[in-house]
Coordinates of C-alpha atoms in Angstrom, one line a residue:
M1 CA 0.0 0.0 0.0
I2 CA 1.4 3.4 -1.0
S3 CA 1.8 5.8 2.0
R4 CA 0.9 9.5 1.9
R5 CA 4.6 10.3 2.2
Q6 CA 5.4 8.2 -0.8
T7 CA 2.6 9.9 -2.8
L8 CA 3.9 13.4 -1.9
V9 CA 7.5 12.3 -2.8
A10 CA 6.2 11.0 -6.1
S11 CA 4.2 14.1 -6.8
F12 CA 7.1 16.4 -6.0
A13 CA 9.3 14.3 -8.3
A14 CA 6.8 14.7 -11.1
V15 CA 6.7 18.5 -10.6
L16 CA 10.5 18.6 -10.7
A17 CA 10.5 16.6 -13.9
V18 CA 8.1 18.9 -15.5
A19 CA 10.0 22.0 -14.3
A20 CA 13.3 20.4 -15.6
G21 CA 11.7 19.7 -18.9
A22 CA 10.3 23.2 -19.2
G23 CA 13.8 24.4 -18.3
I24 CA 15.4 22.4 -21.1
G25 CA 12.8 23.7 -23.6
Q26 CA 13.5 27.2 -22.4
A27 CA 17.2 26.7 -22.8
Q28 CA 16.8 25.3 -26.3
D29 CA 14.6 28.2 -27.3
K30 CA 16.6 30.8 -25.6
P31 CA 18.2 33.1 -28.3
Y32 CA 21.9 33.4 -28.9
V33 CA 22.7 36.9 -28.0
V34 CA 24.9 38.8 -30.4
G35 CA 26.0 42.2 -29.5
T36 CA 26.9 45.2 -31.7
L37 CA 29.3 47.9 -30.3
F38 CA 29.2 50.5 -32.9
P39 CA 29.1 54.4 -33.0
M40 CA 25.5 55.4 -33.3
A41 CA 25.8 59.2 -33.0
G42 CA 28.5 61.8 -33.7
P43 CA 31.2 61.7 -36.4
G44 CA 31.3 57.9 -36.6
A45 CA 27.5 57.5 -37.0
E46 CA 27.6 56.9 -40.7
N47 CA 29.9 53.9 -40.1
G48 CA 27.7 52.6 -37.4
L49 CA 24.7 52.6 -39.7
M50 CA 26.7 50.8 -42.4
F51 CA 27.9 48.2 -40.0
T52 CA 24.5 47.6 -38.7
A53 CA 23.0 47.2 -42.1
G54 CA 25.4 44.5 -43.1
A55 CA 24.8 42.5 -39.9
N56 CA 21.0 42.8 -40.4
L57 CA 21.1 41.3 -43.8
A58 CA 23.1 38.4 -42.6
L59 CA 20.5 38.0 -39.7
E60 CA 17.7 37.8 -42.4
H61 CA 19.6 35.2 -44.3
L62 CA 20.4 33.1 -41.3
R63 CA 16.7 33.1 -40.2
A64 CA 15.5 32.4 -43.7
D65 CA 17.9 29.4 -44.1
K66 CA 17.0 28.1 -40.6
T67 CA 20.8 27.8 -40.1
L68 CA 20.5 27.4 -36.3
K69 CA 18.2 25.6 -34.0
R70 CA 17.9 28.6 -31.7
P71 CA 17.1 32.2 -32.7
I72 CA 19.6 35.0 -32.8
E73 CA 18.9 38.2 -31.0
L74 CA 20.9 41.4 -31.6
R75 CA 21.6 43.8 -28.7
A76 CA 23.1 47.2 -29.6
E77 CA 25.5 49.4 -27.6
D78 CA 26.7 52.8 -28.7
S79 CA 30.5 52.8 -28.6
R80 CA 30.6 56.6 -29.4
A81 CA 33.8 55.7 -31.3
T82 CA 35.8 56.2 -28.1
P83 CA 37.8 53.9 -25.9
Q84 CA 35.7 54.7 -22.9
G85 CA 32.6 54.0 -24.9
G86 CA 34.1 50.7 -26.0
A87 CA 34.8 49.6 -22.4
T88 CA 31.5 50.6 -21.1
G89 CA 29.5 49.1 -23.9
M90 CA 31.5 45.8 -23.8
T91 CA 30.9 45.6 -20.1
K92 CA 27.2 45.8 -20.4
L93 CA 27.0 43.4 -23.4
V94 CA 29.0 40.8 -21.5
N95 CA 27.6 41.2 -18.0
V96 CA 24.0 42.2 -18.5
D97 CA 23.0 41.0 -22.0
E98 CA 25.2 37.9 -21.8
A99 CA 26.3 38.2 -25.4
L100 CA 28.5 35.4 -26.5
W101 CA 29.6 37.1 -29.9
V102 CA 30.0 40.8 -30.4
L103 CA 30.5 42.8 -33.5
I104 CA 32.9 45.8 -33.0
G105 CA 34.6 48.5 -35.1
F106 CA 37.3 51.2 -34.7
T107 CA 40.7 50.6 -33.4
G108 CA 40.6 52.5 -30.2
V109 CA 37.3 51.0 -29.3
S110 CA 38.6 47.5 -30.0
K111 CA 41.7 47.9 -27.8
A112 CA 39.6 49.0 -24.9
A113 CA 37.0 46.4 -25.3
A114 CA 39.2 43.4 -26.0
P115 CA 40.5 42.7 -22.5
I116 CA 36.9 42.6 -21.2
S117 CA 35.7 40.2 -23.8
E118 CA 38.8 38.1 -23.3
R119 CA 38.2 37.7 -19.5
A120 CA 34.6 36.6 -20.3
K121 CA 35.7 34.5 -23.2
V122 CA 33.4 36.2 -25.5
V123 CA 34.3 36.3 -29.1
T124 CA 34.7 39.8 -30.5
V125 CA 34.8 40.3 -34.3
N126 CA 36.1 43.5 -36.0
G127 CA 35.1 44.4 -39.5
G128 CA 35.9 48.1 -39.5
G129 CA 39.0 48.9 -37.4
T130 CA 42.3 48.5 -39.3
G131 CA 45.1 49.5 -36.9
P132 CA 48.1 47.2 -37.4
D133 CA 48.2 46.4 -33.7
L134 CA 44.7 44.7 -33.9
A135 CA 46.4 41.5 -35.2
G136 CA 46.7 39.1 -32.1
L137 CA 45.0 41.6 -29.7
S138 CA 43.4 38.6 -28.0
P139 CA 42.6 35.0 -28.6
Y140 CA 39.0 36.0 -28.6
F141 CA 39.4 39.0 -30.9
W142 CA 39.2 38.3 -34.7
N143 CA 39.4 40.5 -37.8
V144 CA 37.3 39.9 -40.9
I145 CA 38.9 43.0 -42.4
P146 CA 42.5 43.1 -43.7
L147 CA 44.5 45.5 -41.5
L148 CA 46.2 48.8 -42.6
T149 CA 49.5 47.0 -42.9
N150 CA 48.2 45.1 -45.9
E151 CA 46.6 48.2 -47.5
I152 CA 49.7 50.3 -47.1
Q153 CA 52.0 47.6 -48.4
A154 CA 49.7 47.4 -51.5
V155 CA 49.5 51.1 -52.2
I156 CA 53.2 52.1 -51.7
P157 CA 54.4 50.3 -54.9
W158 CA 51.6 52.0 -56.7
M159 CA 52.8 55.3 -55.4
G160 CA 56.2 54.6 -56.6
Q161 CA 54.9 53.9 -60.1
Q162 CA 53.3 57.4 -60.0
N163 CA 56.7 58.9 -59.0
Y164 CA 55.4 60.3 -55.8
K165 CA 58.5 61.2 -53.7
R166 CA 57.1 63.8 -51.2
V167 CA 54.1 62.5 -49.1
G168 CA 52.0 64.8 -46.9
L169 CA 50.0 63.0 -44.1
I170 CA 46.9 63.9 -42.2
Y171 CA 46.0 61.1 -39.7
L172 CA 43.6 60.7 -36.8
D173 CA 45.5 60.8 -33.4
D174 CA 44.5 57.3 -32.4
P175 CA 46.0 53.9 -32.6
A176 CA 45.0 53.4 -36.3
G177 CA 46.4 56.8 -37.3
Q178 CA 49.6 56.3 -35.4
G179 CA 50.0 52.9 -36.9
T180 CA 49.5 54.4 -40.4
R181 CA 52.3 57.0 -39.8
K182 CA 54.6 54.2 -38.7
E183 CA 53.8 52.0 -41.8
L184 CA 54.4 54.9 -44.2
E185 CA 57.6 55.9 -42.5
A186 CA 58.9 52.4 -42.8
G187 CA 57.7 51.7 -46.3
L188 CA 58.2 54.9 -48.3
P189 CA 62.0 54.9 -48.3
K190 CA 61.7 51.6 -50.3
I191 CA 60.4 53.6 -53.3
G192 CA 62.8 56.5 -52.6
A193 CA 60.0 58.6 -51.0
A194 CA 59.4 60.2 -47.5
L195 CA 56.9 62.0 -45.4
V196 CA 57.4 65.8 -45.7
G197 CA 54.6 66.9 -43.4
E198 CA 52.6 64.9 -40.6
Y199 CA 49.6 66.3 -39.1
A200 CA 47.6 64.5 -36.3
I201 CA 44.0 65.6 -35.8
A202 CA 41.4 64.9 -33.1
A203 CA 38.2 62.9 -34.0
T204 CA 36.2 66.0 -33.3
A205 CA 38.2 68.4 -35.4
Q206 CA 36.3 70.2 -38.2
Q207 CA 38.5 73.0 -39.3
F208 CA 41.6 72.2 -41.5
G209 CA 42.5 75.5 -43.0
A210 CA 45.7 75.8 -40.9
I211 CA 46.8 72.3 -41.9
A212 CA 46.1 73.2 -45.6
A213 CA 48.4 76.4 -45.1
R214 CA 51.2 74.3 -43.8
L215 CA 50.8 71.6 -46.4
R216 CA 51.2 74.3 -49.2
E217 CA 54.6 75.1 -47.6
D218 CA 55.5 71.4 -47.5
K219 CA 54.9 71.0 -51.2
P220 CA 54.0 67.3 -51.2
D221 CA 53.4 65.4 -54.5
V222 CA 50.5 63.5 -52.9
I223 CA 48.5 63.8 -49.6
Y224 CA 47.5 60.7 -47.6
V225 CA 44.5 61.0 -45.4
L226 CA 43.5 58.6 -42.6
T227 CA 40.4 59.3 -40.5
Y228 CA 36.8 58.1 -40.6
G229 CA 33.2 59.1 -41.3
I230 CA 32.3 62.6 -42.4
Q231 CA 35.6 64.1 -41.4
H232 CA 37.0 62.6 -44.5
A233 CA 34.8 64.6 -46.7
Q234 CA 35.4 67.8 -44.6
I235 CA 39.1 67.4 -45.0
F236 CA 39.0 66.9 -48.8
K237 CA 36.7 69.9 -49.3
Q238 CA 38.6 72.3 -47.1
L239 CA 41.9 71.3 -48.7
R240 CA 40.6 71.9 -52.1
D241 CA 39.0 75.2 -51.0
N242 CA 42.4 76.3 -49.7
G243 CA 44.0 75.9 -53.1
L244 CA 45.6 72.4 -52.7
T245 CA 45.5 70.5 -56.0
Q246 CA 47.6 67.4 -55.1
P247 CA 46.1 64.0 -55.5
F248 CA 44.6 62.3 -52.4
V249 CA 45.3 58.7 -51.3
S250 CA 43.5 57.0 -48.5
S251 CA 42.5 53.7 -46.9
A252 CA 39.2 51.7 -47.0
S253 CA 37.9 54.1 -44.4
S254 CA 37.2 56.6 -47.1
G255 CA 35.2 54.3 -49.4
I256 CA 31.8 55.6 -48.0
P257 CA 28.8 57.4 -49.4
S258 CA 29.5 60.8 -47.8
V259 CA 33.0 60.8 -49.5
F260 CA 31.6 59.6 -53.0
G261 CA 29.1 62.5 -52.8
T262 CA 31.8 65.1 -52.1
P263 CA 32.9 66.7 -55.5
E264 CA 36.3 67.6 -53.9
A265 CA 37.0 63.9 -53.4
E266 CA 36.8 63.2 -57.1
G267 CA 39.9 61.3 -58.2
L268 CA 40.7 60.1 -54.7
V269 CA 42.5 56.8 -54.7
Y270 CA 41.9 54.4 -51.9
T271 CA 42.7 50.8 -50.9
S272 CA 40.3 48.1 -49.8
Q273 CA 39.9 44.4 -49.7
V274 CA 38.7 42.9 -52.9
S275 CA 35.0 43.5 -53.5
K276 CA 33.8 42.2 -56.8
W277 CA 30.0 42.6 -57.0
D278 CA 29.7 40.8 -60.3
S279 CA 31.2 37.6 -58.9
E280 CA 29.4 34.3 -59.6
D281 CA 30.3 33.0 -56.1
P282 CA 27.0 31.9 -54.7
V283 CA 27.4 33.6 -51.3
T284 CA 28.5 36.9 -52.8
K285 CA 25.9 36.7 -55.6
R286 CA 23.1 36.3 -53.0
F287 CA 24.4 39.1 -50.8
V288 CA 24.7 41.7 -53.7
A289 CA 21.3 40.7 -55.3
D290 CA 19.4 41.0 -51.9
W291 CA 21.3 44.2 -51.0
R292 CA 20.4 45.9 -54.3
A293 CA 16.8 44.8 -53.9
K294 CA 16.7 46.2 -50.4
Y295 CA 18.6 49.5 -50.9
N296 CA 18.6 50.1 -54.6
A297 CA 22.3 50.6 -54.4
D298 CA 25.6 48.6 -54.3
P299 CA 26.9 47.6 -50.9
N300 CA 30.4 48.6 -49.7
I301 CA 33.1 46.8 -47.9
Y302 CA 31.7 47.6 -44.4
N303 CA 28.3 46.1 -45.4
Q304 CA 30.3 43.2 -46.6
N305 CA 32.4 42.8 -43.5
Y306 CA 29.7 42.9 -41.0
Y307 CA 27.6 40.5 -43.1
N308 CA 30.5 38.2 -42.9
A309 CA 31.1 38.7 -39.2
L310 CA 27.5 37.5 -38.4
R311 CA 27.5 34.8 -41.0
L312 CA 30.7 33.5 -39.5
F313 CA 28.8 33.1 -36.2
G314 CA 26.1 31.2 -37.9
L315 CA 28.5 28.8 -39.6
L316 CA 30.4 28.0 -36.5
A317 CA 27.4 27.8 -34.2
A318 CA 25.6 25.4 -36.7
N319 CA 28.8 23.2 -36.6
L320 CA 28.7 23.1 -32.8
E321 CA 25.0 22.3 -32.7
Q322 CA 25.5 19.5 -35.1
A323 CA 28.3 18.1 -33.0
G324 CA 26.2 18.4 -29.8
K325 CA 28.6 20.9 -28.3
P326 CA 27.6 24.0 -26.2
V327 CA 27.8 27.3 -28.3
N328 CA 30.2 29.3 -26.1
G329 CA 33.3 31.3 -26.7
E330 CA 35.8 28.6 -26.1
N331 CA 34.1 26.1 -28.5
L332 CA 33.5 28.8 -31.1
R333 CA 37.2 29.7 -31.1
E334 CA 38.3 26.0 -31.2
E335 CA 36.0 25.4 -34.2
M336 CA 37.4 28.5 -35.9
L337 CA 40.9 27.2 -35.6
R338 CA 39.9 23.7 -36.7
V339 CA 38.1 24.8 -39.9
R340 CA 40.1 28.0 -40.7
T341 CA 38.5 28.7 -44.2
F342 CA 34.9 29.7 -44.6
P343 CA 32.7 30.6 -47.6
L344 CA 32.1 34.4 -47.1
V345 CA 31.0 37.4 -49.2
G346 CA 34.0 38.0 -51.5
G347 CA 35.2 34.4 -51.6
N348 CA 36.7 32.0 -49.1
G349 CA 38.2 33.8 -46.1
T350 CA 41.1 32.1 -44.2
F351 CA 42.0 32.9 -40.7
D352 CA 45.5 32.7 -39.2
D353 CA 46.4 31.6 -35.7
K354 CA 45.8 35.2 -34.5
G355 CA 42.2 35.3 -35.8
S356 CA 43.0 37.6 -38.7
I357 CA 41.6 37.1 -42.1
S358 CA 43.7 37.1 -45.3
M359 CA 42.2 38.7 -48.4
P360 CA 43.7 40.4 -51.4
I361 CA 43.8 44.1 -51.6
Q362 CA 42.6 46.2 -54.6
I363 CA 43.1 49.9 -55.4
N364 CA 40.1 52.0 -56.3
Q365 CA 39.5 55.5 -57.5
I366 CA 36.5 57.8 -57.4
K367 CA 35.3 58.6 -60.9
D368 CA 32.2 60.6 -61.5
G369 CA 31.3 60.2 -57.9
K370 CA 31.5 56.3 -57.9
P371 CA 34.3 53.8 -57.0
A372 CA 36.1 52.2 -59.8
I373 CA 38.8 49.5 -59.5
I374 CA 42.1 50.6 -61.0
V375 CA 44.3 47.8 -59.6
S376 CA 42.7 44.4 -59.1
G377 CA 43.8 42.3 -56.1
S378 CA 45.3 39.0 -56.6

């Protein structure tokens, strides 16, 4: 005969079983939280919008393809394009939102946020910052954009072919800008060239007439500009308004709509990773077709990079789900190092031991307000 105590024990066990089952169901349905740490206001807001748009299209594709068993939820924090904003935003994404994958941009922001994500073993993926010292920043910090070292190494031989011997430089006074100056100082002597004027600027600077006056005295053959966002367009306009006629050269950071729409930027030469929108590669073809349908315009490299950054999460997490492994930072990193090469927009991307992608570099020029490839990457 079953006692009352046995009945109560059995009932309690049944309740626990139901609760446990519900907990399992909830865990299986709980979204994977992916954070975005982009500037959403101020001088870098244009970049933040481009970064976000690329990630959103990747999210649409992952959902449409039912790539993962659990949904993905994006949580956004404003980095303000500053190291302090990066540290504050990453702390919230890690500790409050419990993000396990964070998309990030800008070199200074990345350097401030990386130690926080490393301690939490949260993978952080950069598709916008290009400072040379972002390579190997942390085992949990990866780059889906080639760094400035690659871009400058590609453009210096081209500058030599143009017989540019005297190079003026305007650069943002942050780690990316300082890295650019060092790379140019080291590389220009190889083509018999040198920096003849170096001008560091703050991210908030808007007036460049004084720099223009000094550059007129420096008499450079070419002017290299490294900053981000709308500041690029302001510099090009003000230098032209102040009588400087030398050609401009820049990095991928200038390949943005606000620069294309600036008449004074006509003829600008800038480097970027290979972006061939007429590619027959199926991943690239789908990305370009859906982007054009959605925005009635071609994408740019930042749209491409942040699409790839979220697509990479989908590919890695799907592998872990199939293998029955938890989707966490340690396993994501282990899977990346195991696979190494992934089908991404632009072709296969291969990661090295430091988590940096290798992709060929092309040289572009703005012609009639649109980018045109003048040296194809190989």
